[in-house]
Short mmCIF file of C-alpha atoms and ligand atoms in Angstrom, two decimals:
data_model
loop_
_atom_site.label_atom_id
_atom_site.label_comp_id
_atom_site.label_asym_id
_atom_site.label_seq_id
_atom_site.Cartn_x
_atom_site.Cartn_y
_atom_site.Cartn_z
CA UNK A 294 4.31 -31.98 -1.99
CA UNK A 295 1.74 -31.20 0.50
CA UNK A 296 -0.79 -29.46 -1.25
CA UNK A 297 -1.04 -32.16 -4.06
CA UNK A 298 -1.15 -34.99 -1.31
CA UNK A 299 -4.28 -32.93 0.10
CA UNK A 300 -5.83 -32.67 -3.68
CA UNK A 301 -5.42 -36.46 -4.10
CA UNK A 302 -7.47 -37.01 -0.75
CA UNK A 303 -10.10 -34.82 -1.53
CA UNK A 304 -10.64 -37.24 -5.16
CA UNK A 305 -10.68 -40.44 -2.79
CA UNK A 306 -13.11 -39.18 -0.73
CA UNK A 307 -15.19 -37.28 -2.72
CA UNK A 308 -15.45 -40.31 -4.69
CA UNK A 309 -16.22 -42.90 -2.06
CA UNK A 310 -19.23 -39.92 -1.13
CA UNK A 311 -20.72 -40.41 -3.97
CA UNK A 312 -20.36 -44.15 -4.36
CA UNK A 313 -21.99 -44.63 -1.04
CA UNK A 314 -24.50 -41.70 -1.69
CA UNK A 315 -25.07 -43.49 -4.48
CA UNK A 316 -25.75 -46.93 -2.52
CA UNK A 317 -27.60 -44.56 0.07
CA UNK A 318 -29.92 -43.65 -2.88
CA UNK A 319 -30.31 -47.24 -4.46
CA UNK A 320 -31.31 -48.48 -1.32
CA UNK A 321 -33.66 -45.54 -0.22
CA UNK A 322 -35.46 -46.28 -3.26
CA UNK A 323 -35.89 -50.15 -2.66
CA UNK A 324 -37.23 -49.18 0.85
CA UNK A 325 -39.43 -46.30 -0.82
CA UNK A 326 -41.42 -49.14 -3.26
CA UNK A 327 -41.59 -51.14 -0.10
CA UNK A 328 -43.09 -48.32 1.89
CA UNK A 329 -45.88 -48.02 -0.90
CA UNK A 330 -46.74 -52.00 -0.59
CA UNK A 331 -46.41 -52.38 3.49
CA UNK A 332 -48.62 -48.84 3.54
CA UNK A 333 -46.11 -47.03 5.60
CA UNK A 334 -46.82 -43.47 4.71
CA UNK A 335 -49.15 -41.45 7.80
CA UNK A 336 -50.40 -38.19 7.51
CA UNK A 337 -49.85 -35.49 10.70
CA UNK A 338 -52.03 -32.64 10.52
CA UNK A 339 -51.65 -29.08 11.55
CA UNK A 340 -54.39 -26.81 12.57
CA UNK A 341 -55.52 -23.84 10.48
CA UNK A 342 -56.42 -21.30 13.25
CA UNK A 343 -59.32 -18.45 12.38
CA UNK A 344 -57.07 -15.40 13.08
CA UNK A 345 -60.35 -13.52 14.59
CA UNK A 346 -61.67 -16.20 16.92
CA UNK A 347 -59.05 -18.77 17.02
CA UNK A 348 -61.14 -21.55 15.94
CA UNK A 349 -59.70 -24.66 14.31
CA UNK A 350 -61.31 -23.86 10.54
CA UNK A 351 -59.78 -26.98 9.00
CA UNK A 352 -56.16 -29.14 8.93
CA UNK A 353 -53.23 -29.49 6.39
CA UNK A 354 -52.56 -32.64 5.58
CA UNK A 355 -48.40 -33.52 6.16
CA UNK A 356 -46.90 -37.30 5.28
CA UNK A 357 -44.62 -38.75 7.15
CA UNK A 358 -42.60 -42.20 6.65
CA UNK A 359 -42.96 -44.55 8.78
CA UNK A 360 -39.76 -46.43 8.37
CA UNK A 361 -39.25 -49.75 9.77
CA UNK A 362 -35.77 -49.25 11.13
CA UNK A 363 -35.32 -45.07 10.94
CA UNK A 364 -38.08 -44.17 12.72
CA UNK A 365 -40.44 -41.55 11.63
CA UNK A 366 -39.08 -39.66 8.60
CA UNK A 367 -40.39 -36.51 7.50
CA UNK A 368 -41.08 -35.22 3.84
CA UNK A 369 -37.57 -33.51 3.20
CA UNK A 370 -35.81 -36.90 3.48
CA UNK A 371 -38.23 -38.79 1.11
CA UNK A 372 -39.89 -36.71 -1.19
CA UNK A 373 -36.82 -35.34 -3.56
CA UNK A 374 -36.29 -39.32 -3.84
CA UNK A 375 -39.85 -40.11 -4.82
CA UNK A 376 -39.58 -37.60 -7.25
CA UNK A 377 -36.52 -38.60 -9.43
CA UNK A 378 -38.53 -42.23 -9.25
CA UNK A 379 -41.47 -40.53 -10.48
CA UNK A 380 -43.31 -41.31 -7.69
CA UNK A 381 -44.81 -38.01 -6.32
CA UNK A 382 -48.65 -38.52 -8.02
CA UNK A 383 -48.64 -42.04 -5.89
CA UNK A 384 -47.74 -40.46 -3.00
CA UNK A 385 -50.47 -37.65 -3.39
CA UNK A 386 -53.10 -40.00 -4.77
CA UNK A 387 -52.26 -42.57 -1.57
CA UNK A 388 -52.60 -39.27 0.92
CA UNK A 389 -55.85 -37.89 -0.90
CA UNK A 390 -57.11 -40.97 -0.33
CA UNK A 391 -56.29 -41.53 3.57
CA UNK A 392 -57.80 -38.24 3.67
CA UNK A 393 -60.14 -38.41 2.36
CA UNK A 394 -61.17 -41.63 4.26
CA UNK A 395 -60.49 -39.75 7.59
CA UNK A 396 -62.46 -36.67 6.89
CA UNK A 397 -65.33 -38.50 6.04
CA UNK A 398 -65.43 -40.28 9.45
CA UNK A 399 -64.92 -37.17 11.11
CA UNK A 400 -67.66 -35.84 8.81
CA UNK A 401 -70.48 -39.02 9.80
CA UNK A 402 -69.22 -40.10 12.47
CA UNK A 403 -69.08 -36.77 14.68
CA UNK A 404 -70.98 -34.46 13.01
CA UNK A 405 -67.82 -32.76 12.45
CA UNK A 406 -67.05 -30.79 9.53
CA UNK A 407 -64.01 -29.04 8.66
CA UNK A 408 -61.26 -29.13 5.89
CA UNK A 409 -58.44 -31.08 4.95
CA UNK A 410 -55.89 -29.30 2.89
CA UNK A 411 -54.00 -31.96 0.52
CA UNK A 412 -50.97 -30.66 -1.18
CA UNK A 413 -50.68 -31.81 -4.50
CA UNK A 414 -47.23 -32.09 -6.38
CA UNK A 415 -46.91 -30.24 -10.28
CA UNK A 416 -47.45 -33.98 -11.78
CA UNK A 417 -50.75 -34.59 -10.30
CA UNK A 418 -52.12 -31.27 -10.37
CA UNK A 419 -51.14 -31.14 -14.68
CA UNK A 420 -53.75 -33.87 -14.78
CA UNK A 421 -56.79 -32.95 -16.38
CA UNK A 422 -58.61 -35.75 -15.00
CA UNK A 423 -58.08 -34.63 -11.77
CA UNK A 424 -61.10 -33.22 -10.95
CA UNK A 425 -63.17 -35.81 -12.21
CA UNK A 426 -61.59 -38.17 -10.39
CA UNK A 427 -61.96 -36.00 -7.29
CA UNK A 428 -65.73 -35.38 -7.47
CA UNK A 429 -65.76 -39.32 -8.08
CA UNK A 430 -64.37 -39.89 -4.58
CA UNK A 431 -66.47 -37.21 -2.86
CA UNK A 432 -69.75 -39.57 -4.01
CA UNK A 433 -67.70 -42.76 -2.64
CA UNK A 434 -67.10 -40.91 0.14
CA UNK A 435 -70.49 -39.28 0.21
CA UNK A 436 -68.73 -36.15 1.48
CA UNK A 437 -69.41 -32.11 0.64
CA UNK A 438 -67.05 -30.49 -1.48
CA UNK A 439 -65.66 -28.46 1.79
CA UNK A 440 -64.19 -30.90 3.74
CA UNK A 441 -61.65 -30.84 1.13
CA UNK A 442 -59.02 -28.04 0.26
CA UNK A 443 -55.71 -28.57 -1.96
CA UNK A 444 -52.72 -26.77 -1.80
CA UNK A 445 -50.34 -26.13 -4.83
CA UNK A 446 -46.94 -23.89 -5.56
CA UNK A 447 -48.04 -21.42 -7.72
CA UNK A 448 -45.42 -22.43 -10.36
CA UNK A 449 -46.95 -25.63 -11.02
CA UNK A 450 -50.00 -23.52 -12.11
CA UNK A 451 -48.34 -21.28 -14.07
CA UNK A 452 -46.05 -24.06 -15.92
CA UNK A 453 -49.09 -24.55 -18.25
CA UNK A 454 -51.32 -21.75 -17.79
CA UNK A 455 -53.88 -22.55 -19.81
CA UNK A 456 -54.07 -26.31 -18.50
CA UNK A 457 -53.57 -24.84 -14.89
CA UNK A 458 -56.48 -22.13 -15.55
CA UNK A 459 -58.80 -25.04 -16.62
CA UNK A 460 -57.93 -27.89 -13.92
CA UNK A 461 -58.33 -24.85 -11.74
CA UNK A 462 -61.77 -23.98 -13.16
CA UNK A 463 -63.27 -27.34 -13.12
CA UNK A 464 -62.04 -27.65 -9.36
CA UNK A 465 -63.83 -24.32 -8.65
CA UNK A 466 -66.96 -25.72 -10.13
CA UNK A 467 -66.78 -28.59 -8.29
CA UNK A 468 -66.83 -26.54 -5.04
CA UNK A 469 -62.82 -27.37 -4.06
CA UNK A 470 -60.93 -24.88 -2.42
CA UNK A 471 -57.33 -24.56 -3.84
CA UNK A 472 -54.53 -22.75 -2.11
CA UNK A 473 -51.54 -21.01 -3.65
CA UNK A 474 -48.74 -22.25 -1.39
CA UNK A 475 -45.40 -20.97 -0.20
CA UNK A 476 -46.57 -17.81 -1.64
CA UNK A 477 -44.12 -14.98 -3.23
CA UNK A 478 -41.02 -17.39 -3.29
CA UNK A 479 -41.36 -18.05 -7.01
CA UNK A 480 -42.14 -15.87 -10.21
CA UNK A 481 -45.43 -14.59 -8.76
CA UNK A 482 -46.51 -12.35 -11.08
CA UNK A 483 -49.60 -10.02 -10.57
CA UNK A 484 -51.25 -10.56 -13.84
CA UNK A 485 -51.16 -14.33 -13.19
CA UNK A 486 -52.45 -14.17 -9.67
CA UNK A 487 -55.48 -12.65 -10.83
CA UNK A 488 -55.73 -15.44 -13.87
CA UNK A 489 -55.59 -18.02 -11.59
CA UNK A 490 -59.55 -19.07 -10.18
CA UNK A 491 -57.59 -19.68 -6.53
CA UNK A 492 -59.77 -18.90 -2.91
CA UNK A 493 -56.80 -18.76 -1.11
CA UNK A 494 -53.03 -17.83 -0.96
CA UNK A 495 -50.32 -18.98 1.71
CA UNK A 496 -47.76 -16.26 2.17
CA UNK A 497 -44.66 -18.26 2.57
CA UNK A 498 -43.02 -18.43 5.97
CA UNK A 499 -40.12 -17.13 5.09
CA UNK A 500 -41.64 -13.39 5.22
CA UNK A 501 -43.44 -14.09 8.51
CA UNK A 502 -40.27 -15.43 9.95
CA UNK A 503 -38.65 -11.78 9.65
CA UNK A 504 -41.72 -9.37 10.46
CA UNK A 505 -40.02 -8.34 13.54
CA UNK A 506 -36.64 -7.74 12.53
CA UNK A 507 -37.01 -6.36 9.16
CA UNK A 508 -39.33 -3.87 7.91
CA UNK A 509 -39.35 -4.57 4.26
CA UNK A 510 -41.11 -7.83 5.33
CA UNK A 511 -43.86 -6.37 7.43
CA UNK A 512 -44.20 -4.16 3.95
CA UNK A 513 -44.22 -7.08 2.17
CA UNK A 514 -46.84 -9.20 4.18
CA UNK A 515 -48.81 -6.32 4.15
CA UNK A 516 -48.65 -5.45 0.72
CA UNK A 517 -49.34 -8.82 -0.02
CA UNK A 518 -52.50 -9.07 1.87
CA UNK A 519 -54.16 -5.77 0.91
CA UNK A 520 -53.31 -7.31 -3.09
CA UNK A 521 -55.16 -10.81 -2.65
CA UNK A 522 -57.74 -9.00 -0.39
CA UNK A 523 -58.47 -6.69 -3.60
CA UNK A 524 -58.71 -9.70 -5.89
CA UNK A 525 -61.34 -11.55 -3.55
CA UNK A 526 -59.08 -14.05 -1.92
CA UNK A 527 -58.41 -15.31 1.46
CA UNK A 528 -54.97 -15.27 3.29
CA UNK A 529 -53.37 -17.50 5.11
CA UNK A 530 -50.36 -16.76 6.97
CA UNK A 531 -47.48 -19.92 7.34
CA UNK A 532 -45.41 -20.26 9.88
CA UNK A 533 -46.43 -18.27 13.30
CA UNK A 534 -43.54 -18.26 15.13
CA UNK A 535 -44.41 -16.25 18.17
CA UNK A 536 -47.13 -14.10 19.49
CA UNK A 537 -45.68 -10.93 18.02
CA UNK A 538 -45.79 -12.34 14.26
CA UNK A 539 -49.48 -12.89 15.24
CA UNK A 540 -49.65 -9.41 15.83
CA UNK A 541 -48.45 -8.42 12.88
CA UNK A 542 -50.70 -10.39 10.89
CA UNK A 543 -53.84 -10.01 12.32
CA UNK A 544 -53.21 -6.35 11.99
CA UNK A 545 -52.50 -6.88 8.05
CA UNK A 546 -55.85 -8.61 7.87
CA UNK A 547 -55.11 -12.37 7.37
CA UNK A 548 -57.54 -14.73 7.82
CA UNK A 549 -56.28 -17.82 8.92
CA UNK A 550 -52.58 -18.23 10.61
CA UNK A 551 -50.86 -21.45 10.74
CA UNK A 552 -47.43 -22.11 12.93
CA UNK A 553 -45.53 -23.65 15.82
CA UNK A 554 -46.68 -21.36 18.38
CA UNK A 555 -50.22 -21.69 17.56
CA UNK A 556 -49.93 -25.69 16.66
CA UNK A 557 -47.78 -28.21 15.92
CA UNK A 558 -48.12 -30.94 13.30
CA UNK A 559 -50.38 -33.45 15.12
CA UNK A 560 -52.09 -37.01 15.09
CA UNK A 561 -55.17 -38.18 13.99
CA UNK A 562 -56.34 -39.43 17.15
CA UNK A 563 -55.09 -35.82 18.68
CA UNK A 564 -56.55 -33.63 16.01
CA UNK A 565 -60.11 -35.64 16.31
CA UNK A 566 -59.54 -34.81 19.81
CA UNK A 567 -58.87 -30.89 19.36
CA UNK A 568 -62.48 -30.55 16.87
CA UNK A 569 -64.03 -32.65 19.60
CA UNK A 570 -63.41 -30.38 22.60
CA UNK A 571 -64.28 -27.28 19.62
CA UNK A 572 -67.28 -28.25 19.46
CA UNK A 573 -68.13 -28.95 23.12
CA UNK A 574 -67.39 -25.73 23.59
CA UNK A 575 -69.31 -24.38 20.46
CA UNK A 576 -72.06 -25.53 21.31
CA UNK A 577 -72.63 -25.39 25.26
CA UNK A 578 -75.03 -23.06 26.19
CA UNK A 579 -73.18 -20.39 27.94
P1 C2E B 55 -45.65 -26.96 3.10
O1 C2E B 55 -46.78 -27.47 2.28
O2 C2E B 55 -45.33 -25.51 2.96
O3 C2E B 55 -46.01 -27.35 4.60
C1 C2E B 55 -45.67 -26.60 5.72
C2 C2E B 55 -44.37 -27.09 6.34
O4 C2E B 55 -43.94 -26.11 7.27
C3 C2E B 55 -44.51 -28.39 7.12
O5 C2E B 55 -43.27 -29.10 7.08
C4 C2E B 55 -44.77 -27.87 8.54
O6 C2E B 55 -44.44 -28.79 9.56
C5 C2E B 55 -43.82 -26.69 8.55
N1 C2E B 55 -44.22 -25.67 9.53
C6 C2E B 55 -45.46 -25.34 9.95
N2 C2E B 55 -45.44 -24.34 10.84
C7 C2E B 55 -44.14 -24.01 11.00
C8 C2E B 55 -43.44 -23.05 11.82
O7 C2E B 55 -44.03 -22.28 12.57
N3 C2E B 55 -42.09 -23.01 11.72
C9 C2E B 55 -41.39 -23.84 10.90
N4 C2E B 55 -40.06 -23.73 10.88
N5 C2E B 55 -42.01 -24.76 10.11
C10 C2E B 55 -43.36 -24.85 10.17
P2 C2E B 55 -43.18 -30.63 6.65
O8 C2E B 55 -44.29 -31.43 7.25
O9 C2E B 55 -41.78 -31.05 6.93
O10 C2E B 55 -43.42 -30.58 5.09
C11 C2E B 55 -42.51 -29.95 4.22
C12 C2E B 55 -43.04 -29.85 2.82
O11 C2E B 55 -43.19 -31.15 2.24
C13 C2E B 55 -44.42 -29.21 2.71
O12 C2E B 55 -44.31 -27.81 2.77
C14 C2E B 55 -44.87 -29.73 1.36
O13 C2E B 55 -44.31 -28.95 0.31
C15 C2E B 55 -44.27 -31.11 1.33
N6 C2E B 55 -45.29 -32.09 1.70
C16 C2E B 55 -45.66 -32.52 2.93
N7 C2E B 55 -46.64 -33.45 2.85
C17 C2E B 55 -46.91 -33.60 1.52
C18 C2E B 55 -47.83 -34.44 0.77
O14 C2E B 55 -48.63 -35.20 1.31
N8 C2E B 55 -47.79 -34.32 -0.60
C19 C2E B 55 -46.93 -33.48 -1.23
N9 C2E B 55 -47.00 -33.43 -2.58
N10 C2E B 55 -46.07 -32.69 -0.56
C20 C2E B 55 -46.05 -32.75 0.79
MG1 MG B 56 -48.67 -26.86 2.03
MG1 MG B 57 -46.67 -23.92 2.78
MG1 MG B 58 -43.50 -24.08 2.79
#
């Protein structure tokens, strides 16, 4: 009976997918507490371009894995794994701190100063000794508060709001720039938006990604824009595809734009490279 025969094949391999997706997964996490202890986690970083001049105004800060074997792996293959282990604040306090480390050479060694922007994970960020700890490294570091930025999904300060409004707070009062990312994907609600103590908000790339095909987006962006403009806050546009979604942007306002066409994720060595040239060209006399 054919369609039975069919039914029965579909069990047998259905379950030998998930028995070796399950042996996938055990041994993704060995090599995961290995990659913590061999310190195989780099950071890429992608410039955030000044929409009116073009300048480089700072970097986000984007792990990678260096696997042994794989090659370089990027987030979307490690991170939902670290997080059923329960391993997302190590990963964001091991990146703050390779940041953190890196800025501050930029910042003595070349006179250089612009931002990192760190994204934190919900775990981290619910942590009210966050910003203590944060101001703590800026001294070890001997750092200003601006070389640093962090980036958060705006449901991970609304989870909590009162803990989120405070954590929030104290980072503003420390001088920390925060970020709403991957902005008006999730539940965001006006009345919270103008609770939450945040400079900046990302407009997710998913509405740039459509400006020119679809005009509800453009209405969007714009809307958007004029909303966080009104409520004192800068924004960042994600995820510049082409020279026309530029366009569109600068038109609506935005502040900073960051994107393929304008920059890919980068190296350390190449981003030092990119501020170096900046500022060369800053500050020749013309
Ligand atoms: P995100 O924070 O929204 O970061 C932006 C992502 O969009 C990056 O992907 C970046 O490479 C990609 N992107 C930038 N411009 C464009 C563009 O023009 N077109 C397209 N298609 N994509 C663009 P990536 O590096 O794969 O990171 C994915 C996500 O993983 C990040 O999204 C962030 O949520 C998370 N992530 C990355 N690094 C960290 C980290 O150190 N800590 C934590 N907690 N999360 C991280
Ligand atoms: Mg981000
Ligand atoms: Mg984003
Ligand atoms: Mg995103």
């Amino acid at each position: 009976y054919h369609s039975k025969a069919e039914g029965g094949n579909q069990t047998t391999n259905y379950e030998t997918w998930m028995s070796e997706g399950h042996e996938r997964d055990r041994k993704l996490q060995l090599e995961l507490k290995d990659a913590f202890e061999h310190d195989q986690f780099v950071l890429h970083f992608q410039p955030l371009v000044s929409v009116n001049t073009g300048h480089i105004n700072g970097f986000e800060v984007l792990v990678r894995w260096q696997h042994p074997t794989e090659g370089l792996m990027s987030p979307a293959m490690f991170l939902p794994a670290l997080e059923r282990m329960n391993l997302m604040p190590q990963l964001d306090r091991v990146v703050l701190e390779k940041s953190l480390s890196i800025v501050s050479q930029w910042y003595h060694h070349y006179q250089y100063s612009s931002y990192l922007s760190v994204n934190l994970s919900p775990l981290l960020f619910q942590d009210p000794e966050l910003p203590v700890r944060i101001e703590q490294q800026l001294k070890k570091y001997d750092i200003p508060p601006d070389c640093l930025q962090l980036e958060i999904v705006e449901s991970t300060a609304i989870q909590d709001i009162q803990l989120g409004v405070d954590v929030l707070s104290a980072l503003k009062s420390l001088k920390i720039a925060v970020a709403l990312d991957d902005f008006g994907t999730g539940y965001s609600s006006m009345s919270y938006l103008r609770q939450l103590p945040v400079d900046k908000i990302k407009i997710d790339r998913s509405f740039i990604q459509s400006l020119e095909e679809d005009a509800t987006s453009a209405s969007i962006v714009k809307a958007i824009s004029s909303l966080a403009h009104g409520l004192g806050k800068t924004v960042v546009a994600e995820g510049i595809e082409s020279p026309e979604q530029f366009a569109f942007i600068k038109q609506f306002g935005c502040e900073e734009a960051q994107g393929f066409d304008l920059y890919r994720p980068i190296t350390e060595e190449r981003a030092l490279e990119l501020l170096l040239q900046q500022k060369a060209v800053v500050s020749s006399p013309s």
